[in-house]
PDB file of C-alpha atoms in Angstrom:
ATOM      1  CA  GLU A  15       7.870   7.359  10.842  1.00 77.00           C
ATOM      2  CA  LYS A  16       5.292   4.566  10.609  1.00 85.00           C
ATOM      3  CA  LEU A  17       4.659   5.354   6.958  1.00 85.00           C
ATOM      4  CA  ASP A  18       8.401   5.282   6.275  1.00 86.00           C
ATOM      5  CA  GLU A  19       8.652   1.884   7.978  1.00 86.00           C
ATOM      6  CA  LEU A  20       5.676   0.550   6.012  1.00 84.00           C
ATOM      7  CA  THR A  21       7.092   1.904   2.756  1.00 85.00           C
ATOM      8  CA  LYS A  22      10.485   0.350   3.466  1.00 85.00           C
ATOM      9  CA  TYR A  23       8.819  -2.975   4.350  1.00 84.00           C
ATOM     10  CA  VAL A  24       6.728  -2.997   1.161  1.00 83.00           C
ATOM     11  CA  LEU A  25       9.679  -2.083  -1.044  1.00 84.00           C
ATOM     12  CA  THR A  26      12.046  -4.656   0.462  1.00 84.00           C
ATOM     13  CA  LYS A  27       9.442  -7.402  -0.042  1.00 82.00           C
ATOM     14  CA  GLU A  28       9.391  -6.730  -3.789  1.00 82.00           C
ATOM     15  CA  PRO A  29      12.116  -8.577  -5.762  1.00 82.00           C
ATOM     16  CA  GLU A  30      12.048  -5.853  -8.424  1.00 86.00           C
ATOM     17  CA  TYR A  31      13.254  -3.319  -5.831  1.00 85.00           C
ATOM     18  CA  GLN A  32      16.724  -4.903  -5.664  1.00 84.00           C
ATOM     19  CA  GLU A  33      16.798  -5.009  -9.455  1.00 86.00           C
ATOM     20  CA  TYR A  34      15.827  -1.334  -9.529  1.00 85.00           C
ATOM     21  CA  ILE A  35      18.655  -0.461  -7.122  1.00 84.00           C
ATOM     22  CA  GLN A  36      21.165  -2.296  -9.330  1.00 86.00           C
ATOM     23  CA  ILE A  37      19.899  -0.536 -12.465  1.00 85.00           C
ATOM     24  CA  SER A  38      20.026   2.883 -10.821  1.00 84.00           C
ATOM     25  CA  LYS A  39      23.595   2.221  -9.649  1.00 85.00           C
ATOM     26  CA  SER A  40      24.660   1.193 -13.136  1.00 86.00           C
ATOM     27  CA  LEU A  41      23.005   4.289 -14.620  1.00 82.00           C
ATOM     28  CA  LYS A  42      24.815   6.426 -12.061  1.00 83.00           C
ATOM     29  CA  GLU A  43      28.138   4.870 -13.015  1.00 84.00           C
ATOM     30  CA  GLU A  44      27.364   5.346 -16.709  1.00 84.00           C
ATOM     31  CA  ALA A  45      26.487   9.011 -16.165  1.00 80.00           C
ATOM     32  CA  LYS A  46      29.627   9.471 -14.057  1.00 82.00           C
ATOM     33  CA  SER A  47      31.787   8.040 -16.830  1.00 84.00           C
ATOM     34  CA  LEU A  48      30.106  10.240 -19.464  1.00 83.00           C
ATOM     35  CA  TYR A  49      29.802  13.540 -17.619  1.00 78.00           C
ATOM     36  CA  GLY A  50      32.177  13.245 -14.674  1.00 78.00           C
ATOM     37  CA  GLU A  51      31.351  13.288 -10.988  1.00 78.00           C
ATOM     38  CA  SER A  52      29.207  16.085  -9.578  1.00 74.00           C
ATOM     39  CA  LYS A  53      30.085  17.574  -6.215  1.00 75.00           C
ATOM     40  CA  ARG A  54      26.518  18.689  -5.507  1.00 74.00           C
ATOM     41  CA  GLU A  55      24.430  16.178  -3.589  1.00 66.00           C
ATOM     42  CA  SER A  56      21.231  17.406  -5.220  1.00 67.00           C
ATOM     43  CA  LYS A  57      22.529  16.085  -8.557  1.00 71.00           C
ATOM     44  CA  ASP A  58      22.919  12.499  -7.312  1.00 74.00           C
ATOM     45  CA  ALA A  59      20.554  10.668  -9.670  1.00 74.00           C
ATOM     46  CA  GLU A  60      20.531   7.438  -7.670  1.00 78.00           C
ATOM     47  CA  LYS A  61      19.507   9.126  -4.414  1.00 82.00           C
ATOM     48  CA  ASN A  62      16.919  11.235  -6.203  1.00 81.00           C
ATOM     49  CA  ALA A  63      15.420   8.203  -7.951  1.00 81.00           C
ATOM     50  CA  LEU A  64      15.215   6.200  -4.712  1.00 84.00           C
ATOM     51  CA  PHE A  65      13.693   9.173  -2.898  1.00 86.00           C
ATOM     52  CA  ASP A  66      11.148   9.555  -5.701  1.00 87.00           C
ATOM     53  CA  LEU A  67      10.253   5.854  -5.575  1.00 86.00           C
ATOM     54  CA  LYS A  68       9.800   5.957  -1.797  1.00 87.00           C
ATOM     55  CA  LYS A  69       7.712   9.108  -2.071  1.00 90.00           C
ATOM     56  CA  ARG A  70       5.452   7.572  -4.719  1.00 90.00           C
ATOM     57  CA  THR A  71       5.062   4.359  -2.733  1.00 88.00           C
ATOM     58  CA  GLY A  72       4.236   6.302   0.436  1.00 89.00           C
ATOM     59  CA  ASN A  73       1.635   8.353  -1.418  1.00 91.00           C
ATOM     60  CA  ALA A  74       0.108   5.178  -2.864  1.00 90.00           C
ATOM     61  CA  ILE A  75      -0.123   3.675   0.624  1.00 87.00           C
ATOM     62  CA  LEU A  76      -1.730   6.836   2.008  1.00 90.00           C
ATOM     63  CA  THR A  77      -4.345   7.040  -0.743  1.00 90.00           C
ATOM     64  CA  GLU A  78      -5.186   3.355  -0.315  1.00 88.00           C
ATOM     65  CA  LEU A  79      -5.544   3.762   3.455  1.00 87.00           C
ATOM     66  CA  LYS A  80      -7.812   6.796   3.000  1.00 88.00           C
ATOM     67  CA  LYS A  81      -9.958   4.858   0.540  1.00 88.00           C
ATOM     68  CA  GLN A  82     -10.243   1.930   2.938  1.00 86.00           C
ATOM     69  CA  ASP A  83     -11.048   4.261   5.825  1.00 86.00           C
ATOM     70  CA  SER A  84     -13.949   5.738   3.877  1.00 85.00           C
ATOM     71  CA  GLN A  85     -15.208   2.201   3.143  1.00 84.00           C
ATOM     72  CA  ILE A  86     -14.924   1.036   6.752  1.00 84.00           C
ATOM     73  CA  LYS A  87     -16.478   4.111   8.369  1.00 85.00           C
ATOM     74  CA  PRO A  88     -20.100   3.205   7.419  1.00 82.00           C
ATOM     75  CA  LEU A  89     -19.567  -0.308   8.779  1.00 83.00           C
ATOM     76  CA  ILE A  90     -18.390   1.062  12.107  1.00 83.00           C
ATOM     77  CA  GLU A  91     -21.350   3.438  12.283  1.00 83.00           C
ATOM     78  CA  SER A  92     -23.798   0.603  11.579  1.00 83.00           C
ATOM     79  CA  MET A  93     -22.125  -1.492  14.283  1.00 84.00           C
ATOM     80  CA  ASP A  94     -22.556   1.395  16.723  1.00 81.00           C
ATOM     81  CA  GLN A  95     -26.237   1.609  15.806  1.00 80.00           C
ATOM     82  CA  MET A  96     -26.640  -2.130  16.353  1.00 81.00           C
ATOM     83  CA  GLN A  97     -24.896  -1.838  19.710  1.00 79.00           C
ATOM     84  CA  SER A  98     -27.197   1.001  20.781  1.00 78.00           C
ATOM     85  CA  ILE A  99     -30.243  -1.059  19.729  1.00 74.00           C
ATOM     86  CA  TYR A 100     -28.894  -3.989  21.703  1.00 73.00           C
ATOM     87  CA  ASN A 101     -28.398  -1.805  24.767  1.00 71.00           C
ATOM     88  CA  GLU A 102     -31.937  -0.401  24.488  1.00 68.00           C
ATOM     89  CA  ARG A 103     -33.644  -3.783  24.229  1.00 65.00           C
ATOM     90  CA  SER A 104     -33.406  -6.548  26.741  1.00 59.00           C
ATOM     91  CA  PHE A 105     -32.321  -9.908  25.398  1.00 57.00           C
ATOM     92  CA  ARG A 106     -32.874 -13.172  27.125  1.00 52.00           C
ATOM     93  CA  THR A 107     -29.816 -14.989  28.428  1.00 54.00           C
ATOM     94  CA  LEU A 108     -28.691 -18.367  27.092  1.00 51.00           C
ATOM     95  CA  LYS A 109     -30.490 -20.270  29.851  1.00 54.00           C
ATOM     96  CA  GLN A 110     -33.761 -18.528  29.025  1.00 56.00           C
ATOM     97  CA  LEU A 111     -33.564 -19.270  25.317  1.00 53.00           C
ATOM     98  CA  PRO A 112     -35.646 -22.162  24.057  1.00 53.00           C
ATOM     99  CA  THR A 113     -33.390 -24.639  22.293  1.00 53.00           C
ATOM    100  CA  ASN A 114     -35.300 -24.685  18.993  1.00 46.00           C
ATOM    101  CA  GLU A 115     -36.206 -20.991  18.916  1.00 49.00           C
ATOM    102  CA  TYR A 116     -32.753 -19.472  18.385  1.00 53.00           C
ATOM    103  CA  LYS A 117     -29.671 -21.002  16.878  1.00 56.00           C
ATOM    104  CA  TYR A 118     -27.205 -18.507  18.336  1.00 55.00           C
ATOM    105  CA  SER A 119     -27.278 -16.079  21.182  1.00 65.00           C
ATOM    106  CA  TYR A 120     -26.466 -12.429  20.593  1.00 68.00           C
ATOM    107  CA  GLU A 121     -23.022 -12.834  22.153  1.00 71.00           C
ATOM    108  CA  GLU A 122     -22.140 -15.664  19.783  1.00 74.00           C
ATOM    109  CA  PHE A 123     -23.389 -13.611  16.850  1.00 74.00           C
ATOM    110  CA  MET A 124     -21.252 -10.612  17.849  1.00 76.00           C
ATOM    111  CA  LYS A 125     -18.193 -12.823  18.359  1.00 77.00           C
ATOM    112  CA  ARG A 126     -18.541 -14.500  14.942  1.00 73.00           C
ATOM    113  CA  ARG A 127     -19.212 -11.204  13.179  1.00 74.00           C
ATOM    114  CA  LYS A 128     -16.173  -9.588  14.756  1.00 75.00           C
ATOM    115  CA  GLN A 129     -13.884 -12.464  13.709  1.00 71.00           C
ATOM    116  CA  PHE A 130     -15.242 -12.412  10.159  1.00 67.00           C
ATOM    117  CA  GLN A 131     -15.013  -8.638   9.847  1.00 63.00           C
ATOM    118  CA  GLN A 132     -11.419  -8.482  11.082  1.00 61.00           C
ATOM    119  CA  ARG A 133     -10.285 -11.175   8.671  1.00 59.00           C
ATOM    120  CA  VAL A 134     -12.087  -9.708   5.648  1.00 57.00           C
ATOM    121  CA  VAL A 135     -10.912  -6.156   6.269  1.00 57.00           C
ATOM    122  CA  THR A 136      -7.265  -7.111   6.610  1.00 68.00           C
ATOM    123  CA  GLN A 137      -7.242  -9.457   3.612  1.00 74.00           C
ATOM    124  CA  ARG A 138      -9.089  -6.956   1.444  1.00 74.00           C
ATOM    125  CA  SER A 139      -6.863  -4.100   2.518  1.00 78.00           C
ATOM    126  CA  LEU A 140      -3.709  -6.089   1.804  1.00 79.00           C
ATOM    127  CA  ARG A 141      -4.957  -7.083  -1.648  1.00 83.00           C
ATOM    128  CA  GLN A 142      -5.949  -3.523  -2.533  1.00 84.00           C
ATOM    129  CA  LEU A 143      -2.707  -2.147  -1.182  1.00 83.00           C
ATOM    130  CA  ASN A 144      -0.709  -4.699  -3.159  1.00 85.00           C
ATOM    131  CA  ARG A 145      -2.631  -3.906  -6.372  1.00 90.00           C
ATOM    132  CA  THR A 146      -2.119  -0.167  -5.944  1.00 87.00           C
ATOM    133  CA  ILE A 147       1.579  -0.517  -5.232  1.00 86.00           C
ATOM    134  CA  ASN A 148       2.065  -2.830  -8.215  1.00 88.00           C
ATOM    135  CA  ALA A 149       0.213  -0.398 -10.493  1.00 90.00           C
ATOM    136  CA  HIS A 150       2.331   2.527  -9.317  1.00 89.00           C
ATOM    137  CA  GLU A 151       5.474   0.457  -9.639  1.00 90.00           C
ATOM    138  CA  GLU A 152       4.626  -0.573 -13.208  1.00 90.00           C
ATOM    139  CA  LYS A 153       3.889   3.034 -14.098  1.00 91.00           C
ATOM    140  CA  TYR A 154       7.191   4.114 -12.551  1.00 90.00           C
ATOM    141  CA  HIS A 155       9.168   1.416 -14.408  1.00 91.00           C
ATOM    142  CA  ALA A 156       7.493   2.377 -17.679  1.00 92.00           C
ATOM    143  CA  SER A 157       8.319   6.052 -17.208  1.00 91.00           C
ATOM    144  CA  LYS A 158      11.936   5.216 -16.331  1.00 91.00           C
ATOM    145  CA  ALA A 159      12.241   2.983 -19.404  1.00 93.00           C
ATOM    146  CA  TYR A 160      10.806   5.763 -21.550  1.00 93.00           C
ATOM    147  CA  GLU A 161      13.245   8.310 -20.099  1.00 92.00           C
ATOM    148  CA  GLU A 162      16.147   5.915 -20.638  1.00 92.00           C
ATOM    149  CA  GLN A 163      15.107   5.342 -24.249  1.00 93.00           C
ATOM    150  CA  GLN A 164      14.806   9.089 -24.838  1.00 93.00           C
ATOM    151  CA  ARG A 165      18.252   9.612 -23.349  1.00 91.00           C
ATOM    152  CA  ARG A 166      19.741   6.929 -25.604  1.00 92.00           C
ATOM    153  CA  ILE A 167      18.092   8.470 -28.662  1.00 93.00           C
ATOM    154  CA  GLN A 168      19.439  11.877 -27.700  1.00 91.00           C
ATOM    155  CA  MET A 169      22.951  10.494 -27.164  1.00 90.00           C
ATOM    156  CA  GLU A 170      22.770   8.710 -30.524  1.00 89.00           C
ATOM    157  CA  GLN A 171      21.705  11.922 -32.246  1.00 89.00           C
ATOM    158  CA  GLU A 172      24.557  13.841 -30.612  1.00 87.00           C
ATOM    159  CA  ARG A 173      27.095  11.300 -31.878  1.00 83.00           C
ATOM    160  CA  GLN A 174      25.941  11.697 -35.479  1.00 75.00           C
TER     161      GLN A 174
END
């Protein structure tokens, strides 16, 4: 369900998606005028194409999330190790710290690192996700254009 929502969100944000819907509708109408209307739902080219696009986009999102998970896992493990080291050693409190000896306390360091890490991970993940989706979308458009061209060539050959 969450993946379906994310896929729908990503697709509706793309301006090419509306263009794709219009093209698939026009191709459906063209096929209907050439071959007649099919009564079987499995032969509905528009529904099948949209389902295929959503499936490909969902798979692209899943592979990107898995890749990011494998990149983030070592960071989480190293943070856990740092936390265990912190718990084992005793650190002086802010009042005990000499002013010139340390610039930041451990708490300030952890707070800054957490803010930085959250921002970097989300920005990086969004960029990678966007790149992957755009690559899959370009590949899909190219394959559809190729299929359309092949169909036109075949129709032209049948007319002659």
